XYZ file of C-alpha atoms in Angstrom:
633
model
C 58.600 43.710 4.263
C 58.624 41.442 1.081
C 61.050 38.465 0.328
C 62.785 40.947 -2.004
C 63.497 43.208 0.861
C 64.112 40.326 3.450
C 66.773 39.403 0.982
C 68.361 42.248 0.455
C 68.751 43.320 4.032
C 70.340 39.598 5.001
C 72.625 40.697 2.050
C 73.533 43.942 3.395
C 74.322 42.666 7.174
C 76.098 39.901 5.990
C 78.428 42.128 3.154
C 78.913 44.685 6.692
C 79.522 41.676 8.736
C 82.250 40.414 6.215
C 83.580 44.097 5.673
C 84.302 44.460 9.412
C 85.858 41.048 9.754
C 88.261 42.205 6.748
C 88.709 45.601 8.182
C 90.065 43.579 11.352
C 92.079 40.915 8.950
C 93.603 43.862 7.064
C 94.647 45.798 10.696
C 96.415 42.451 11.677
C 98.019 41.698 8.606
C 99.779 45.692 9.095
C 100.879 44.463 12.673
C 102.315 41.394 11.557
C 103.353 41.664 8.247
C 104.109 44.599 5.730
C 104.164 42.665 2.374
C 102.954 45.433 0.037
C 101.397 42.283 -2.295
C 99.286 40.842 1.155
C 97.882 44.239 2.106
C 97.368 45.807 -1.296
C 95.062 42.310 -1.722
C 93.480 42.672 1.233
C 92.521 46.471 0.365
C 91.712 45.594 -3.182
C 88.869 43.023 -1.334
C 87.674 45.741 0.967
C 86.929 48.161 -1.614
C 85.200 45.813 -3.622
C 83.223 44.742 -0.187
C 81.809 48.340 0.014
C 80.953 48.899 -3.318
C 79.112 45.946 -3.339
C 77.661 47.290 -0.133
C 76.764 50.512 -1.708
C 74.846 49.007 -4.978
C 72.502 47.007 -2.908
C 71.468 50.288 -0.554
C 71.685 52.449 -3.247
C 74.154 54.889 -1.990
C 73.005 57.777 0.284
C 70.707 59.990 -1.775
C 67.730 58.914 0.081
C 65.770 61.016 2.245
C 64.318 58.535 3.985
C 62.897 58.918 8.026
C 61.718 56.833 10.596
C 60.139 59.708 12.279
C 58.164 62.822 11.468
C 60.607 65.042 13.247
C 58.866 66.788 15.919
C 61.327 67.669 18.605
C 64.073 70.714 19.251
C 67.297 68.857 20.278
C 70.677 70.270 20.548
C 73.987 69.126 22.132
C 73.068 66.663 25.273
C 69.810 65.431 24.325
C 68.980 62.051 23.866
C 66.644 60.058 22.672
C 64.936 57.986 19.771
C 64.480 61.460 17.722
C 67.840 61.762 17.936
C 69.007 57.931 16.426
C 66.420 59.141 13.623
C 68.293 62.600 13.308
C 71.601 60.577 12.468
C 70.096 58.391 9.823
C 68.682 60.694 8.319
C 71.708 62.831 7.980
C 74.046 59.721 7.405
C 71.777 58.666 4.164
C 71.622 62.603 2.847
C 75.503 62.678 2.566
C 75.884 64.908 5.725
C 78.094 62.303 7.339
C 77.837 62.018 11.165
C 81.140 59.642 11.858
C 83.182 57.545 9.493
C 82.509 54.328 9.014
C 83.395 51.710 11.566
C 82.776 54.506 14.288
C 79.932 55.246 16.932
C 76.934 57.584 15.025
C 78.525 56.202 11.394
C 75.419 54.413 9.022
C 74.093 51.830 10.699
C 75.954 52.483 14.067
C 73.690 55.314 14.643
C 73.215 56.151 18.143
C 70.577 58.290 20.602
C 73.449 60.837 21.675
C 73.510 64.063 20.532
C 77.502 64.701 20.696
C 79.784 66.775 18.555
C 79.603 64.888 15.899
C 76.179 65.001 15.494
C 76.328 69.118 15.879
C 79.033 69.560 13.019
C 76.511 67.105 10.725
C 73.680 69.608 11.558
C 75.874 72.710 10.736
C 76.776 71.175 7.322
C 72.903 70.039 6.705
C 71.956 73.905 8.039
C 74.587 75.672 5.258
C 73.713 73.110 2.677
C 70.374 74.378 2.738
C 70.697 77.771 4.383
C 67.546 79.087 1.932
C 64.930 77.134 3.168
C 66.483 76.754 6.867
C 68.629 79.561 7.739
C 67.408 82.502 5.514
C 63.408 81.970 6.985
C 64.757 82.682 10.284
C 67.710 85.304 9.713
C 70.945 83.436 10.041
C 73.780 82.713 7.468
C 75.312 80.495 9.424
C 74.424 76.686 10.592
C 74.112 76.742 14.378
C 73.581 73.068 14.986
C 70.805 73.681 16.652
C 67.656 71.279 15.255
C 65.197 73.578 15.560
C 61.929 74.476 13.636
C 63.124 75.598 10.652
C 65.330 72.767 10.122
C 63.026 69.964 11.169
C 60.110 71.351 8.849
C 62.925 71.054 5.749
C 63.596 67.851 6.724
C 60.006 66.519 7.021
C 59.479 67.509 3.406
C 62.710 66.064 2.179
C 61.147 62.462 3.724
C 57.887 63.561 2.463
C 59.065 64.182 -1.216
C 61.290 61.246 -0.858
C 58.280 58.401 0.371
C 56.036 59.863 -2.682
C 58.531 58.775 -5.198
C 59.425 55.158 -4.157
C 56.656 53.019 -2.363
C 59.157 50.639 -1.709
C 60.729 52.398 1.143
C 60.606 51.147 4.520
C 59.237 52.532 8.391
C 61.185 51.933 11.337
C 60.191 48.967 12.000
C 60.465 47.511 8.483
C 57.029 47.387 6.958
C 56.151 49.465 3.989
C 55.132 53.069 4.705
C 52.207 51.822 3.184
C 51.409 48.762 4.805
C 48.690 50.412 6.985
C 47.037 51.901 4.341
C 44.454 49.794 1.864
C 43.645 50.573 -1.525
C 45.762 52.605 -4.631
C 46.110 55.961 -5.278
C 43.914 58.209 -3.038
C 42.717 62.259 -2.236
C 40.229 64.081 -0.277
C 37.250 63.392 -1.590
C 35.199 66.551 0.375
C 35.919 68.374 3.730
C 33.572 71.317 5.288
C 33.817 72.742 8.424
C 32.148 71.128 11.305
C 28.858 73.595 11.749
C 28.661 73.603 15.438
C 32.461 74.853 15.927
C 32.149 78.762 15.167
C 32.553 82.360 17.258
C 33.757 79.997 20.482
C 35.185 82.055 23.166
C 38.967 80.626 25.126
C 39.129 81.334 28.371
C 42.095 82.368 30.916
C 43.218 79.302 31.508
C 41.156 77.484 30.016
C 42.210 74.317 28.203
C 42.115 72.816 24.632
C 39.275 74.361 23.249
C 37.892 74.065 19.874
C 38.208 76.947 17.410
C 37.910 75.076 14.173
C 36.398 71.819 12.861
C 36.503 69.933 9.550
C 34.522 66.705 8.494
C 37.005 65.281 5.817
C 35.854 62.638 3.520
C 38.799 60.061 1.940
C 37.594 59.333 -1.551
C 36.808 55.967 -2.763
C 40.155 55.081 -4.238
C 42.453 54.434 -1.405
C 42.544 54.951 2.875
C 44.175 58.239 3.378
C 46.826 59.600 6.422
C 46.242 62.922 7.557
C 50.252 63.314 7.629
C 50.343 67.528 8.785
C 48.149 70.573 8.648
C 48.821 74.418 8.051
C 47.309 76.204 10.719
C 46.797 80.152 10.346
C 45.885 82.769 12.682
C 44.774 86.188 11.983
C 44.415 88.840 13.898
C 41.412 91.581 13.968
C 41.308 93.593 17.081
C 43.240 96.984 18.203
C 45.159 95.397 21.376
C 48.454 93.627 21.832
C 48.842 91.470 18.201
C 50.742 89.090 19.760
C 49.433 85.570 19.441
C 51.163 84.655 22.633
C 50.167 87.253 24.542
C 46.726 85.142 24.568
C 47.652 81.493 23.604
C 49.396 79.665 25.318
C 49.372 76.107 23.157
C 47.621 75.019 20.265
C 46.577 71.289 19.688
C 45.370 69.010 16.780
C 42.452 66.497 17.425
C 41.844 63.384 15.560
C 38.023 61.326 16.330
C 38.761 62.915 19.424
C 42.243 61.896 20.166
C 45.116 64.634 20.676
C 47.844 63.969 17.613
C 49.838 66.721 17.753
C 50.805 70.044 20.307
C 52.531 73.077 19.282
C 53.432 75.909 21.926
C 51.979 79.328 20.412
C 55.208 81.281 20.415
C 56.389 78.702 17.469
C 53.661 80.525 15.159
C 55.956 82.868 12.387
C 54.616 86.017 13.118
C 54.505 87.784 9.484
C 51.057 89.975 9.808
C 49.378 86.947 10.690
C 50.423 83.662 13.045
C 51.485 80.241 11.087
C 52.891 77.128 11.416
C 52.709 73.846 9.675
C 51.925 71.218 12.210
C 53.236 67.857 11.965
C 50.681 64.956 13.220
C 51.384 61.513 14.945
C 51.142 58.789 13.017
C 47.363 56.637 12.260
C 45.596 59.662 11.688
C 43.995 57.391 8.993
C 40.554 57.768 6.904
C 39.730 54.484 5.224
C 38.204 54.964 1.823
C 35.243 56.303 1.734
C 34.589 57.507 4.858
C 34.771 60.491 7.130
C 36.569 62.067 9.963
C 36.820 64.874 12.348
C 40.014 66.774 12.719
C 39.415 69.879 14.538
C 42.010 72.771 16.142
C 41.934 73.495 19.804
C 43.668 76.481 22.046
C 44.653 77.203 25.371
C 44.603 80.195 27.286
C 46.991 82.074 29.085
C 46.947 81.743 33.068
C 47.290 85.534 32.480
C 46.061 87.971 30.005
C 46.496 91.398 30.128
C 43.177 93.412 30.549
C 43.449 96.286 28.315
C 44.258 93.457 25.477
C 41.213 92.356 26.078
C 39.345 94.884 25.367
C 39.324 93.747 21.351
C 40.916 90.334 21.009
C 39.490 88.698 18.031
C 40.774 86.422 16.471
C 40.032 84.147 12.972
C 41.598 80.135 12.534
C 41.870 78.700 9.083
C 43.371 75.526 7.903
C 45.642 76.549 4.868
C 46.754 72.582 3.575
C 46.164 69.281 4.431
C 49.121 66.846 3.865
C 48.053 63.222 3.044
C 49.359 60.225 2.199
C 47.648 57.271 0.198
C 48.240 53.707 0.019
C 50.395 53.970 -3.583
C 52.634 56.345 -1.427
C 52.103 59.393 -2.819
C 52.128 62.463 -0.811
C 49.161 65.257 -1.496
C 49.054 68.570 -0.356
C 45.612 69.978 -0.702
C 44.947 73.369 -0.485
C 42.465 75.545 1.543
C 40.197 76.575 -1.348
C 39.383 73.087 -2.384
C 38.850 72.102 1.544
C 35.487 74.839 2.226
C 34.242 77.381 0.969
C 34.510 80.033 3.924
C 37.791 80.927 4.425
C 37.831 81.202 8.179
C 36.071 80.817 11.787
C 36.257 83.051 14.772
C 37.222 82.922 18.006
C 38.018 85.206 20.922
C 40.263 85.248 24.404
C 38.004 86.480 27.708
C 39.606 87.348 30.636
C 38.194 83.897 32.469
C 36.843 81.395 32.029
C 33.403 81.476 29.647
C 30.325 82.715 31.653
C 27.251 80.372 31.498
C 26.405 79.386 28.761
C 24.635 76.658 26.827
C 25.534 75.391 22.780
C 24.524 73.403 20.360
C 27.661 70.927 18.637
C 27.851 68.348 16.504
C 28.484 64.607 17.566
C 31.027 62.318 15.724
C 27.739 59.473 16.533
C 25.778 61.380 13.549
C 23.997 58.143 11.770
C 25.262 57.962 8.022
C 22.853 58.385 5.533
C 20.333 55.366 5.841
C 17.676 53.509 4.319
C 14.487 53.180 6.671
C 12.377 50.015 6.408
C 8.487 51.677 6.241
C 5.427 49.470 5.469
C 3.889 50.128 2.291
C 0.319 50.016 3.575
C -0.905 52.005 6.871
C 1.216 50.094 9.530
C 3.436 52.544 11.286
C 7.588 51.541 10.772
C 9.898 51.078 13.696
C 11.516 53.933 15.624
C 14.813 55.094 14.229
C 17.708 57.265 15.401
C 17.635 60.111 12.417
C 19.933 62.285 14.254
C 22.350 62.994 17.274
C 23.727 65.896 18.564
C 25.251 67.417 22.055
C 23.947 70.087 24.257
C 27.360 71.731 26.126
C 26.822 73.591 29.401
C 29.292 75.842 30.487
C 30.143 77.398 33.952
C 27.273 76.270 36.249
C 24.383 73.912 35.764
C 21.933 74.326 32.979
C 17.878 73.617 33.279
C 16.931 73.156 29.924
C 13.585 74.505 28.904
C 13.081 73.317 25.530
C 14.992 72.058 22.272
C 13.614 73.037 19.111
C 14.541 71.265 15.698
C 14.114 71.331 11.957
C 12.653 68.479 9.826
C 13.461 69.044 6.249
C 11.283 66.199 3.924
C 11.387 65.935 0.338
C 8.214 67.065 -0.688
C 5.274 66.150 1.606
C 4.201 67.696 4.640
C 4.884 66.327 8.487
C 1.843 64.808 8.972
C 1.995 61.912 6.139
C 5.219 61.010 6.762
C 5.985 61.051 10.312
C 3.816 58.990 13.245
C 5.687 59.825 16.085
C 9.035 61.670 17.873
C 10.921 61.364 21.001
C 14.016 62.937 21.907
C 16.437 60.702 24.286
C 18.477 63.325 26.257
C 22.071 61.256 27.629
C 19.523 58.324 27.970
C 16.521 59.597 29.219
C 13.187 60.149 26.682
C 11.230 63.493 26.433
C 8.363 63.159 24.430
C 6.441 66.419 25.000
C 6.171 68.005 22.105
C 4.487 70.455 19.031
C 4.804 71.067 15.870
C 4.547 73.941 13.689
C 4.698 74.178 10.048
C 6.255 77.175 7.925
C 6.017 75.101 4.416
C 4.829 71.817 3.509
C 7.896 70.134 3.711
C 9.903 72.340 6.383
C 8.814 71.731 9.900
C 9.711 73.460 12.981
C 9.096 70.397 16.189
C 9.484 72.256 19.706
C 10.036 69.858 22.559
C 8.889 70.848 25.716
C 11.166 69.903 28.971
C 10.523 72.216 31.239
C 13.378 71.877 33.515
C 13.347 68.058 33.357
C 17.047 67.579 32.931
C 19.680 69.160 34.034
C 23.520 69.781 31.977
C 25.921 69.574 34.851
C 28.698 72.433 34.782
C 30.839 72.034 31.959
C 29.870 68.923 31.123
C 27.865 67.724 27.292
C 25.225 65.734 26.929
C 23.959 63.929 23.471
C 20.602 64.196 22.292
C 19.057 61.340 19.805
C 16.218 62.304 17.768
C 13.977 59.242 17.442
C 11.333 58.953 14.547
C 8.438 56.643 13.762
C 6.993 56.642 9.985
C 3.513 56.412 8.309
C 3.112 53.766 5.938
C 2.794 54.906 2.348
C -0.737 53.625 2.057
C 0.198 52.664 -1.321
C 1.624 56.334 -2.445
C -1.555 57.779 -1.119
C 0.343 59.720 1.972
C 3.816 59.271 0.306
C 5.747 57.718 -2.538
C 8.581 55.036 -1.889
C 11.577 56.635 -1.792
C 10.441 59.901 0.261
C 13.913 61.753 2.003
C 13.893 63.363 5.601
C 16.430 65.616 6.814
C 17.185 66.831 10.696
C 18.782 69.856 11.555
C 18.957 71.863 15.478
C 17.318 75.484 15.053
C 17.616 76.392 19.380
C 17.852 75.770 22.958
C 16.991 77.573 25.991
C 17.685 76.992 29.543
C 18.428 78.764 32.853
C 21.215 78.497 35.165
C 21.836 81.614 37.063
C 20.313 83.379 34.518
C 18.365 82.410 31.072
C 20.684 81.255 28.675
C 20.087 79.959 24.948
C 22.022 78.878 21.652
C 20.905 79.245 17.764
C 22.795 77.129 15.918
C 22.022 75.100 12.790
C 23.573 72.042 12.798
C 22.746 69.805 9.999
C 22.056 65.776 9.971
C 22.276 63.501 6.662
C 19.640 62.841 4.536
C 17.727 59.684 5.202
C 15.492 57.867 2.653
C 12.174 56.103 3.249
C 11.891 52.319 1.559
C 9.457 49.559 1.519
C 11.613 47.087 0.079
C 14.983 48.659 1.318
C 16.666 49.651 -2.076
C 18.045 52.145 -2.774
C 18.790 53.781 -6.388
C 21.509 56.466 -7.053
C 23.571 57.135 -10.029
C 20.714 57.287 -12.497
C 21.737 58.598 -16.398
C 21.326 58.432 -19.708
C 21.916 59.024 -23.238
C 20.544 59.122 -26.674
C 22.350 58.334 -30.387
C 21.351 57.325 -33.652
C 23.081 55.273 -36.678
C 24.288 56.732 -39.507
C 21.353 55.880 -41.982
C 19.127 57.726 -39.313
C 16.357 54.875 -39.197
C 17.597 53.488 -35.772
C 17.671 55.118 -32.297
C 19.340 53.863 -29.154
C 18.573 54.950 -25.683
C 21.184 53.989 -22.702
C 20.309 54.039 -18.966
C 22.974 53.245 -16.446
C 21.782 53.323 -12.804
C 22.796 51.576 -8.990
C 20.834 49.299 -6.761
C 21.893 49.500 -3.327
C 20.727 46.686 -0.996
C 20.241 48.153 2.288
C 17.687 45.935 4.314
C 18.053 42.245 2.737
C 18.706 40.690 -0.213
C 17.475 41.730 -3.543
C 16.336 39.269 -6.065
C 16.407 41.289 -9.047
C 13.952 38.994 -11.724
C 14.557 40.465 -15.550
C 12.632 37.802 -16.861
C 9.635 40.612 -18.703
C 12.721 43.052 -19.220
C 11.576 42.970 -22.601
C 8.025 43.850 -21.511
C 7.570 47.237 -22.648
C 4.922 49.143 -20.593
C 3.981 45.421 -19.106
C 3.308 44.821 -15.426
C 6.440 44.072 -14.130
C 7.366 46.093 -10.644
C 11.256 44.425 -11.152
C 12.461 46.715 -13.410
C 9.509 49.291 -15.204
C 10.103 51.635 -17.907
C 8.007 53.277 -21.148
C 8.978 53.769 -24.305
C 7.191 57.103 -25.509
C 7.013 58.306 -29.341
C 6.092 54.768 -31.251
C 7.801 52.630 -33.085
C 9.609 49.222 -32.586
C 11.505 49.027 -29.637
C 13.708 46.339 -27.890
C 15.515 46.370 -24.658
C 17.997 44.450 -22.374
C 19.767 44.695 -19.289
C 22.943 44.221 -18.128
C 25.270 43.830 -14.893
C 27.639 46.304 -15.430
C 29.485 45.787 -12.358
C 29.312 45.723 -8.293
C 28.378 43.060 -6.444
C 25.824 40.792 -7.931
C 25.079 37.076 -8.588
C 23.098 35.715 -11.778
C 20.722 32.853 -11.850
C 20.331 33.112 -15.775
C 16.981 35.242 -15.372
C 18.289 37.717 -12.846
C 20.635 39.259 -10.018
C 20.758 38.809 -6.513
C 22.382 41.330 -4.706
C 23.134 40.586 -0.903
C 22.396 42.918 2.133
C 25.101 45.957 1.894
C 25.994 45.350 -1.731
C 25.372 47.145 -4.821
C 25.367 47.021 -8.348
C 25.356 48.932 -11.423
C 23.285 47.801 -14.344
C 22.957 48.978 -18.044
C 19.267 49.280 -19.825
C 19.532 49.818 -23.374
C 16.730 50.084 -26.062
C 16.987 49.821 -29.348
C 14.084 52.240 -31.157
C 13.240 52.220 -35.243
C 10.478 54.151 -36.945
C 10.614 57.810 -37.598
C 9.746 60.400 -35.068
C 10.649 61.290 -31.696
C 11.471 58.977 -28.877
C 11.908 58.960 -25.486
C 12.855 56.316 -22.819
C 11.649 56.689 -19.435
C 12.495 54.918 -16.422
C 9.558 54.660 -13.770
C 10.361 51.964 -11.034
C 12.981 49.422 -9.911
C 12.147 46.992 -7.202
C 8.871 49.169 -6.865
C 11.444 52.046 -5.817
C 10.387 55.685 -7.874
C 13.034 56.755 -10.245
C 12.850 60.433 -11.043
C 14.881 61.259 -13.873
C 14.058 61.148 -17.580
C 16.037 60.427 -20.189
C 16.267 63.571 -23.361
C 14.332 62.746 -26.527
C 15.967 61.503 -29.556
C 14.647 61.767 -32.941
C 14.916 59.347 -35.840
């Protein structure tokens, strides 16, 4: 809350506090007294109380909730939903009790009486098209249901997008836990290993749908509700109740919302909008996993069975960002494929074995190699889980993928191990199907064991060549890890296929990494001068970077700092420049400290006639790729 706020809400409780005792001075002057000229004073003061009152909180056109409104009440409940219901229709104009009374604003209570039913009806036939027509009624019943709570979320949803000022429950900004300006999703694709999974009777909470969303860099997002659809493709009962019996919301693996499957519309396919709990937060940035989970039906009947297939998309995403502004985005913009499949089996899942993805996925990373024949560390280039299902699993042997950028296994990679919930397995062979795609096939033979129902992780460990000077690899080499299969034997052989795909990690001698590279080309009017721009990022990922521009100037020279030709002639000079990021200057140079980056400009300046080209080669001994066009004088 600011001082602005603090102010104005001593204002407001002392203007009610003084209203009240007035209220109570005006009652006693009645009892005591009936000079018109005493009370018509006395009246004249109270009015002026509550418009005073009203100018400083600004009437009662604002939509404003403490609570994402999640629960049916009706006459008799009680509760903190229901306090929430009564502000919300006291500050909308659909007045619960008059002021002075129990349930009036700011008297607001956790009873659900009369009062509270007849405020509901008016809300209800104030807005009969978006609450009462969806479900079939012309009438307010009174009863907060669905259709009226998901109105009322997106009047406080509209409402906290237009003013960041307003306030949460318990008086900070709706804001306050979220960092940064204004905000969206910056990418989201559907988490690989969560496709064609099969719900058993009875079974409970299981995944049908994943997505990996990525905040962008301009604010920390709130995942504030997602549009869940179901579609139907068998020839059975189309009932999505018949099979489900709840559907759930999962957020880095905790549960933030539960809907029961009979409050899916049914209109050709099954949908809902599903509101989450609150801190379902993505700092900027970074990623997430929010995936959708059902449970079976103690009971299904058999001959629906027979076909009962079933797709799960998420249709919207409803955000929030730190400026306040609510976002709906859209299912095209959140993957690609529309959909993922699922099914309903009479019991629970025979044996089985998969391959999933793990939320403990390393990032994208820079590994530290030696730059002569010295083999690097070990590093963990990828983690995934192994899920057993109905008895206990053998497993025989994992086979992965190692995609590298464009050299074959054996110059970049020394040695592998794969660490199975803790324990190594280092058996292994590989087999080659291009120079840079490699199949690695570790044997276990029956080693470990999955325990029924129960997942494992599995760490893929590397150890890297040294360059040898470029001779087995340049600096700057990428190395990718994906799962191909898995076989193992319970009662009987069981296996998975799945691809499920790692990051991209880069290999560095001195720990920098470059991204961001461009450039352009222009020329001055007369047509005698050419000048060549490159802007391009140094990331410092292991240690600090001293970056020395002392020969920056030194055209073709020695330098390994910062080394670049000019091709095509002529005269050239060139500088460089912090454009921003993180960096310190000593006068000749940067540093940039461990985890910091910075963006610098390189422009040369070119006369002479003929064609002319700029081309960057190395920074901190770290290969750039790209070229810049030509430009002719």
């Amino acid at each position: 809350m600011t001082a602005q706020d603090t102010i104005r809400s001593k204002a407001i409780a002392g203007f009610v506090g003084l209203a009240m005792a007035m209220t109570f001075a005006f009652a006693g002057a009645m009892s005591v007294s009936a000079q018109s000229d005493s009370v018509a004073e006395l009246q004249a003061q109270i009015e002026a109380l509550q418009e005073a009152l009203a100018a400083l909180t600004g009437g009662n056109a604002s939509a404003e909730c403490s609570v994402t409104f999640s629960q049916n009440l009706s006459q008799g409940d009680t509760g903190s939903e229901v306090m929430a219901l009564q502000q919300f229709l006291n500050a909308n104009g659909y007045t619960v009790a008059s002021a002075g009374a129990a349930g009036s604003a700011g008297m607001e209570t956790s009873y659900f009486g009369p009062a509270t039913h007849q405020a509901v009806v008016a809300f209800q036939n104030a807005n009969s098209a978006q609450v009462l027509a969806p479900v079939g009624l012309s009438i307010g019943t009174g009863y907060w249901g669905p259709s009226s709570r998901s109105h009322a979320n997106t009047m406080c949803a509209a409402d906290s997008g237009s003013d960041s000022d307003d306030s949460d429950s318990d008086g900070d900004s709706t804001s306050g836990d979220l960092e940064g300006g204004v905000g969206d999703i910056d990418d989201a694709d559907f988490i690989s290993g969560i496709n064609n999974e099969s719900v058993g009777e009875g079974e409970s909470d299981v995944e049908v749908l994943g997505l990996e969303i990525e905040a962008d860099d301009g604010s920390d997002i709130e995942i504030m509700a997602v549009t869940i659809d179901f579609d139907y493709n068998g020839t059975s009962s189309d009932d999505f109740d018949d099979y489900a019996e709840e559907v759930s919301v999962w957020f880095e693996g905790e549960k933030v919302a539960e809907v029961d499957a009979d409050e899916f519309e049914d209109d050709d396919d099954y949908n809902r909008t599903v509101s989450l709990d609150r801190g379902a937060i993505i700092r900027a940035g970074d990623t997430a996993d929010l995936t959708v989970a059902v449970s079976g039906q103690n009971t299904i009947d058999s001959a629906d069975l027979n076909d009962s297939d079933w797709d799960v998309s998420v249709e919207q995403v409803r955000i929030r960002d730190a400026a306040g502004a609510i976002l709906t985005v859209s299912q095209g913009d959140i993957d690609a494929a529309k959909e993922r499949s699922f099914d309903f089996e009479d019991e629970a899942a025979d044996e089985s074995i998969e391959i999933k993805s793990s939320s403990n996925d390393p990032d994208s990373d820079v590994f530290l190699v030696e730059d002569d024949t010295n083999e690097s560390d070990w590093f963990e280039t990828f983690i995934f889980r192994l899920e057993g299902e109905e008895n206990d699993i053998e497993v025989d042997e994992i086979v992965i993928n190692l995609e590298i950028g464009s050299k074959a296994y054996s110059a970049v990679v020394s040695d592998m191990a794969l660490e199975i919930d803790g324990e190594e397995f280092s058996d292994f062979d590989v087999s080659t199907s291009s120079a840079s795609s490699t199949n690695v096939t570790f044997d276990i033979d029956g080693d470990f064991t999955i325990d029924a129902d129960d997942d494992v992780e599995v760490v893929v460990l590397m150890e890297f060549q040294g360059t040898n000077s470029g001779a087995n690899y340049a600096d700057g080499e990428t190395i990718q890890v994906n799962t191909v299969s898995v076989e193992g034997e319970g009662n009987d052989d069981v296996s998975d296929t799945a691809t499920v795909t790692g990051d991209e990690h880069t290999l560095s001698t001195s720990g920098v990494v470059i991204s961001g590279v461009d450039s352009e080309g222009s020329v001055n009017e007369a047509g005698d001068t050419a000048f060549i721009s490159w802007e391009f990022t140094i990331g410092a990922e292991d240690g600090d970077i001293d970056f020395n521009v002392a020969d920056k100037n030194n055209v073709d020279g020695d330098t390994d700092d910062v080394r670049f030709d000019v091709l095509g002639g002529g005269n050239a000079t060139s500088s460089i420049i912090l454009l921003s990021g993180d960096a310190t200057s000593d006068g000749s140079g940067w540093t940039i400290n461990e985890g910091d980056e910075a963006t610098f400009g390189l422009d040369t300046t070119i006369t002479g006639s003929g064609t002319h080209r700029v081309r960057l080669e190395t920074v901190e001994g770290v290969t750039v790729d790209e070229l810049s066009g030509s430009q002719n004088i």
